Each structure stands twice: as structure tokens, then as C-alpha cells.
PDB file of C-alpha atoms in Angstrom:
ATOM      1  CA  ARG A  10       0.000   0.000   0.000  1.00  0.00           C
ATOM      2  CA  GLY A  11       1.471   3.324  -1.059  1.00  0.00           C
ATOM      3  CA  ALA A  12       1.194   6.770   0.473  1.00  0.00           C
ATOM      4  CA  ALA A  13      -1.905   8.838  -0.278  1.00  0.00           C
ATOM      5  CA  ARG A  14      -1.489  11.308  -3.146  1.00  0.00           C
ATOM      6  CA  LEU A  15      -3.508  14.010  -4.784  1.00  0.00           C
ATOM      7  CA  TRP A  16      -3.164  13.996  -8.575  1.00  0.00           C
ATOM      8  CA  VAL A  17      -3.449  17.398 -10.225  1.00  0.00           C
ATOM      9  CA  ALA A  18      -3.640  17.958 -13.999  1.00  0.00           C
ATOM     10  CA  ASN A  19      -4.186  21.366 -15.547  1.00  0.00           C
ATOM     11  CA  VAL A  20      -3.740  23.541 -18.615  1.00  0.00           C
ATOM     12  CA  GLY A  21      -3.856  27.317 -18.844  1.00  0.00           C
ATOM     13  CA  ASP A  22      -3.280  29.824 -16.079  1.00  0.00           C
ATOM     14  CA  SER A  23      -5.936  28.783 -13.611  1.00  0.00           C
ATOM     15  CA  ASP A  24      -4.626  27.809 -10.199  1.00  0.00           C
ATOM     16  CA  ALA A  25      -5.145  25.141  -7.586  1.00  0.00           C
ATOM     17  CA  VAL A  26      -3.949  25.753  -4.026  1.00  0.00           C
ATOM     18  CA  LEU A  27      -3.828  22.926  -1.487  1.00  0.00           C
ATOM     19  CA  LEU A  28      -4.480  24.051   2.085  1.00  0.00           C
ATOM     20  CA  SER A  29      -3.116  21.813   4.818  1.00  0.00           C
ATOM     21  CA  THR A  30      -3.987  21.882   8.524  1.00  0.00           C
ATOM     22  CA  PRO A  31      -2.397  19.544  11.075  1.00  0.00           C
ATOM     23  CA  HIS A  32      -4.885  17.488  13.098  1.00  0.00           C
ATOM     24  CA  SER A  33      -3.021  18.566  16.239  1.00  0.00           C
ATOM     25  CA  GLY A  34      -4.276  22.114  15.676  1.00  0.00           C
ATOM     26  CA  GLY A  35      -0.788  23.566  15.922  1.00  0.00           C
ATOM     27  CA  GLY A  36       0.929  25.347  13.093  1.00  0.00           C
ATOM     28  CA  GLY A  37      -2.143  26.830  11.417  1.00  0.00           C
ATOM     29  CA  VAL A  38      -2.995  26.561   7.745  1.00  0.00           C
ATOM     30  CA  SER A  39      -0.231  26.157   5.191  1.00  0.00           C
ATOM     31  CA  ALA A  40      -0.780  26.603   1.470  1.00  0.00           C
ATOM     32  CA  GLU A  41       0.934  25.221  -1.600  1.00  0.00           C
ATOM     33  CA  ARG A  42       0.203  25.994  -5.237  1.00  0.00           C
ATOM     34  CA  VAL A  43      -0.193  22.558  -6.822  1.00  0.00           C
ATOM     35  CA  SER A  44      -1.019  23.621 -10.371  1.00  0.00           C
ATOM     36  CA  CYS A  45       1.288  24.951 -13.068  1.00  0.00           C
ATOM     37  CA  ARG A  46       0.628  28.290 -14.732  1.00  0.00           C
ATOM     38  CA  HIS A  47       1.145  27.995 -18.457  1.00  0.00           C
ATOM     39  CA  ARG A  48       2.049  31.541 -19.328  1.00  0.00           C
ATOM     40  CA  PRO A  49       4.044  32.137 -22.514  1.00  0.00           C
ATOM     41  CA  ALA A  50       6.671  34.281 -20.775  1.00  0.00           C
ATOM     42  CA  GLU A  51       7.646  31.523 -18.318  1.00  0.00           C
ATOM     43  CA  ARG A  52      11.023  30.112 -19.334  1.00  0.00           C
ATOM     44  CA  ALA A  53       9.992  26.503 -20.020  1.00  0.00           C
ATOM     45  CA  GLU A  54       6.942  27.565 -22.020  1.00  0.00           C
ATOM     46  CA  GLU A  55       8.877  30.197 -23.985  1.00  0.00           C
ATOM     47  CA  GLU A  56      11.559  27.634 -24.862  1.00  0.00           C
ATOM     48  CA  ARG A  57       8.896  25.157 -26.041  1.00  0.00           C
ATOM     49  CA  ILE A  58       7.094  27.843 -28.042  1.00  0.00           C
ATOM     50  CA  CYS A  59      10.277  29.030 -29.773  1.00  0.00           C
ATOM     51  CA  ALA A  60      11.382  25.435 -30.505  1.00  0.00           C
ATOM     52  CA  GLU A  61       8.038  24.885 -32.266  1.00  0.00           C
ATOM     53  CA  GLY A  62       8.404  27.994 -34.442  1.00  0.00           C
ATOM     54  CA  GLY A  63       6.325  30.449 -32.420  1.00  0.00           C
ATOM     55  CA  PHE A  64       7.262  33.551 -30.471  1.00  0.00           C
ATOM     56  CA  VAL A  65       6.424  35.374 -27.257  1.00  0.00           C
ATOM     57  CA  SER A  66       5.663  39.070 -27.690  1.00  0.00           C
ATOM     58  CA  ALA A  67       7.050  41.830 -25.469  1.00  0.00           C
ATOM     59  CA  GLU A  68       3.657  41.765 -23.715  1.00  0.00           C
ATOM     60  CA  GLY A  69       4.174  38.073 -22.880  1.00  0.00           C
ATOM     61  CA  GLU A  70       1.584  36.749 -25.340  1.00  0.00           C
ATOM     62  CA  LEU A  71       1.813  33.613 -27.462  1.00  0.00           C
ATOM     63  CA  ASN A  72       2.349  34.690 -31.086  1.00  0.00           C
ATOM     64  CA  GLY A  73       1.330  38.191 -30.010  1.00  0.00           C
ATOM     65  CA  PHE A  74      -2.337  37.532 -29.232  1.00  0.00           C
ATOM     66  CA  ILE A  75      -3.090  35.075 -26.396  1.00  0.00           C
ATOM     67  CA  ALA A  76      -1.992  35.232 -22.751  1.00  0.00           C
ATOM     68  CA  VAL A  77      -1.734  31.471 -22.134  1.00  0.00           C
ATOM     69  CA  ALA A  78       0.599  28.929 -23.697  1.00  0.00           C
ATOM     70  CA  ARG A  79      -1.682  25.932 -23.089  1.00  0.00           C
ATOM     71  CA  ALA A  80      -5.467  25.776 -23.161  1.00  0.00           C
ATOM     72  CA  LEU A  81      -8.360  23.457 -23.867  1.00  0.00           C
ATOM     73  CA  GLY A  82     -10.665  26.187 -25.168  1.00  0.00           C
ATOM     74  CA  ASP A  83      -8.319  27.250 -27.951  1.00  0.00           C
ATOM     75  CA  ALA A  84      -8.234  23.908 -29.773  1.00  0.00           C
ATOM     76  CA  SER A  85      -8.363  25.597 -33.188  1.00  0.00           C
ATOM     77  CA  MET A  86      -5.011  27.282 -32.579  1.00  0.00           C
ATOM     78  CA  PRO A  87      -2.105  25.693 -34.417  1.00  0.00           C
ATOM     79  CA  PRO A  88       1.161  24.853 -32.663  1.00  0.00           C
ATOM     80  CA  PRO A  89       2.928  26.165 -30.668  1.00  0.00           C
ATOM     81  CA  SER A  90      -0.331  26.329 -28.718  1.00  0.00           C
ATOM     82  CA  CYS A  91      -0.437  23.173 -26.635  1.00  0.00           C
ATOM     83  CA  HIS A  92      -3.256  21.177 -25.085  1.00  0.00           C
ATOM     84  CA  ALA A  93      -1.116  18.771 -23.044  1.00  0.00           C
ATOM     85  CA  PRO A  94      -1.654  19.195 -19.300  1.00  0.00           C
ATOM     86  CA  SER A  95       0.939  19.413 -16.577  1.00  0.00           C
ATOM     87  CA  ILE A  96       0.434  16.466 -14.232  1.00  0.00           C
ATOM     88  CA  ARG A  97       1.655  16.359 -10.657  1.00  0.00           C
ATOM     89  CA  ALA A  98       1.321  13.913  -7.759  1.00  0.00           C
ATOM     90  CA  VAL A  99       1.209  15.666  -4.387  1.00  0.00           C
ATOM     91  CA  PRO A 100       1.915  13.493  -1.316  1.00  0.00           C
ATOM     92  CA  LEU A 101      -0.643  13.750   1.473  1.00  0.00           C
ATOM     93  CA  ARG A 102       0.008  13.093   5.166  1.00  0.00           C
ATOM     94  CA  THR A 103      -2.495  11.238   7.326  1.00  0.00           C
ATOM     95  CA  SER A 104      -1.738  13.691  10.142  1.00  0.00           C
ATOM     96  CA  HIS A 105      -3.287  16.601   8.198  1.00  0.00           C
ATOM     97  CA  SER A 106      -6.659  17.710   6.846  1.00  0.00           C
ATOM     98  CA  TYR A 107      -6.774  19.178   3.357  1.00  0.00           C
ATOM     99  CA  ASN A 108      -8.877  21.551   1.289  1.00  0.00           C
ATOM    100  CA  LEU A 109      -8.278  22.167  -2.393  1.00  0.00           C
ATOM    101  CA  VAL A 110      -9.194  25.577  -3.809  1.00  0.00           C
ATOM    102  CA  ILE A 111      -9.465  25.801  -7.597  1.00  0.00           C
ATOM    103  CA  ALA A 112     -10.207  29.034  -9.469  1.00  0.00           C
ATOM    104  CA  SER A 113      -9.622  30.548 -12.849  1.00  0.00           C
ATOM    105  CA  ASP A 114      -7.507  33.638 -13.316  1.00  0.00           C
ATOM    106  CA  GLY A 115     -10.767  35.461 -14.098  1.00  0.00           C
ATOM    107  CA  ALA A 116     -11.757  35.099 -10.435  1.00  0.00           C
ATOM    108  CA  ARG A 117      -9.102  37.771  -9.682  1.00  0.00           C
ATOM    109  CA  MET A 118      -8.265  35.990  -6.435  1.00  0.00           C
ATOM    110  CA  TRP A 119      -4.814  35.034  -7.694  1.00  0.00           C
ATOM    111  CA  VAL A 120      -3.699  38.466  -8.933  1.00  0.00           C
ATOM    112  CA  GLY A 121      -0.506  39.293  -7.040  1.00  0.00           C
ATOM    113  CA  VAL A 122      -1.275  36.768  -4.284  1.00  0.00           C
ATOM    114  CA  SER A 123       1.224  34.089  -3.290  1.00  0.00           C
ATOM    115  CA  ALA A 124       0.048  30.672  -2.148  1.00  0.00           C
ATOM    116  CA  GLY A 125       1.339  31.458   1.363  1.00  0.00           C
ATOM    117  CA  ASP A 126      -0.555  34.748   1.555  1.00  0.00           C
ATOM    118  CA  PHE A 127      -3.663  33.017   0.270  1.00  0.00           C
ATOM    119  CA  GLY A 128      -3.365  30.355   2.995  1.00  0.00           C
ATOM    120  CA  ARG A 129      -2.897  32.964   5.729  1.00  0.00           C
ATOM    121  CA  ARG A 130      -5.947  34.949   4.574  1.00  0.00           C
ATOM    122  CA  LEU A 131      -8.132  31.882   4.241  1.00  0.00           C
ATOM    123  CA  GLY A 132      -6.934  30.486   7.568  1.00  0.00           C
ATOM    124  CA  ALA A 133      -7.922  33.745   9.247  1.00  0.00           C
ATOM    125  CA  TRP A 134     -11.498  33.407   7.956  1.00  0.00           C
ATOM    126  CA  ALA A 135     -12.288  29.924   9.099  1.00  0.00           C
ATOM    127  CA  ARG A 136     -11.051  26.453   9.879  1.00  0.00           C
ATOM    128  CA  SER A 137     -13.875  24.873   7.883  1.00  0.00           C
ATOM    129  CA  SER A 138     -14.490  24.478   4.156  1.00  0.00           C
ATOM    130  CA  ILE A 139     -17.836  26.295   4.359  1.00  0.00           C
ATOM    131  CA  GLY A 140     -16.429  29.234   6.331  1.00  0.00           C
ATOM    132  CA  GLY A 141     -13.496  29.486   3.960  1.00  0.00           C
ATOM    133  CA  ALA A 142     -15.780  29.388   0.922  1.00  0.00           C
ATOM    134  CA  TRP A 143     -17.835  32.263   2.331  1.00  0.00           C
ATOM    135  CA  GLY A 144     -14.644  34.200   2.995  1.00  0.00           C
ATOM    136  CA  LEU A 145     -13.502  33.690  -0.587  1.00  0.00           C
ATOM    137  CA  ARG A 146     -16.910  34.617  -1.952  1.00  0.00           C
ATOM    138  CA  SER A 147     -17.078  37.893  -0.085  1.00  0.00           C
ATOM    139  CA  HIS A 148     -13.442  38.983  -0.443  1.00  0.00           C
ATOM    140  CA  ARG A 149     -12.112  40.798  -3.472  1.00  0.00           C
ATOM    141  CA  TRP A 150      -8.378  40.256  -3.889  1.00  0.00           C
ATOM    142  CA  ALA A 151      -7.591  42.912  -6.444  1.00  0.00           C
ATOM    143  CA  PRO A 152      -9.257  45.409  -8.760  1.00  0.00           C
ATOM    144  CA  PRO A 153     -10.191  44.046 -12.175  1.00  0.00           C
ATOM    145  CA  SER A 154      -7.579  44.299 -14.880  1.00  0.00           C
ATOM    146  CA  ALA A 155      -8.063  44.756 -18.597  1.00  0.00           C
ATOM    147  CA  GLN A 156      -7.365  41.042 -19.086  1.00  0.00           C
ATOM    148  CA  ASP A 157     -10.099  40.116 -16.567  1.00  0.00           C
ATOM    149  CA  CYS A 158     -12.589  42.210 -18.518  1.00  0.00           C
ATOM    150  CA  GLY A 159     -11.680  40.656 -21.863  1.00  0.00           C
ATOM    151  CA  THR A 160     -10.053  43.794 -23.240  1.00  0.00           C
ATOM    152  CA  SER A 161      -6.493  44.642 -24.084  1.00  0.00           C
TER     153      SER A 161
END
């Protein structure tokens, strides 16, 4: 019997943050980003894009017009757009309770927020999934950007 794991697969720039709380109650909530952001300007994505004949614009866009390097919704795009997900196995400890928070970049909750800051804010709201969900629902992390509104 192997250790418990959480398998995470994603494409695009949506995020998943795993919140961990020890059963002992000590130590508070810790947070870890468990997804991979597929932004064209990230080194690995830019290298892949350039190797496949594409380019990343000065604004960090794939071939000068899209802000993500991988996506499911842009299936009509030719390479170097990619639809292959990043896959990760995250080990889980039996001595902890976990909550997984998943949100798109359009939720604006990830703008300029580190996983650690996110965990501290959520931990301050509640120790339960329901309390945390209400805290997320009512809190606005950042003002909307042009990208959030679908404009450039």
C-alpha cells in the first residue's frame, strides 16, 4: 500500500492551491500551489514555443495575441499552442486535513497573491471548508484588470 497522493492535472493559467492543517491544531494553515501556470513568458513555455516555431511578444503573449501557452478552449489554434496538461502527484500526510481551492484567473483571487498569503488569509477566515468558501466569496483580492474584462 502506497502513500496517499492528490493527482493534479491542468492547462492554462488557472490555479489550484492545497491548504493543509495539522490534526493537532498547531501550526495553522499552510498553502501550496499545486497547479502549473502555463504563461508564454515563463522560461519553459517560452523555450517550447520558440522550438516549435512560435514567439512570445514583449507583452508576454503567445504569437502576439493570447496570454496562455496551453489551453483546452483554444483547440483551433495551431502549434505552438499546446493542449497537453501538466500532471503532478502531491503526497498527502495522514496527520493533516486538506482543502483544495481551484479558481480561474478570471476570479481575480490570484492576482498578485502568493500561495502562502492566500493560505494565511483563508486560515484567518475559518477552519472549515464552508467558512473558507464564504470568505472567498465575499473577499475581493484585487481590482479588475483589462485582461479580466476581456479587453487589451
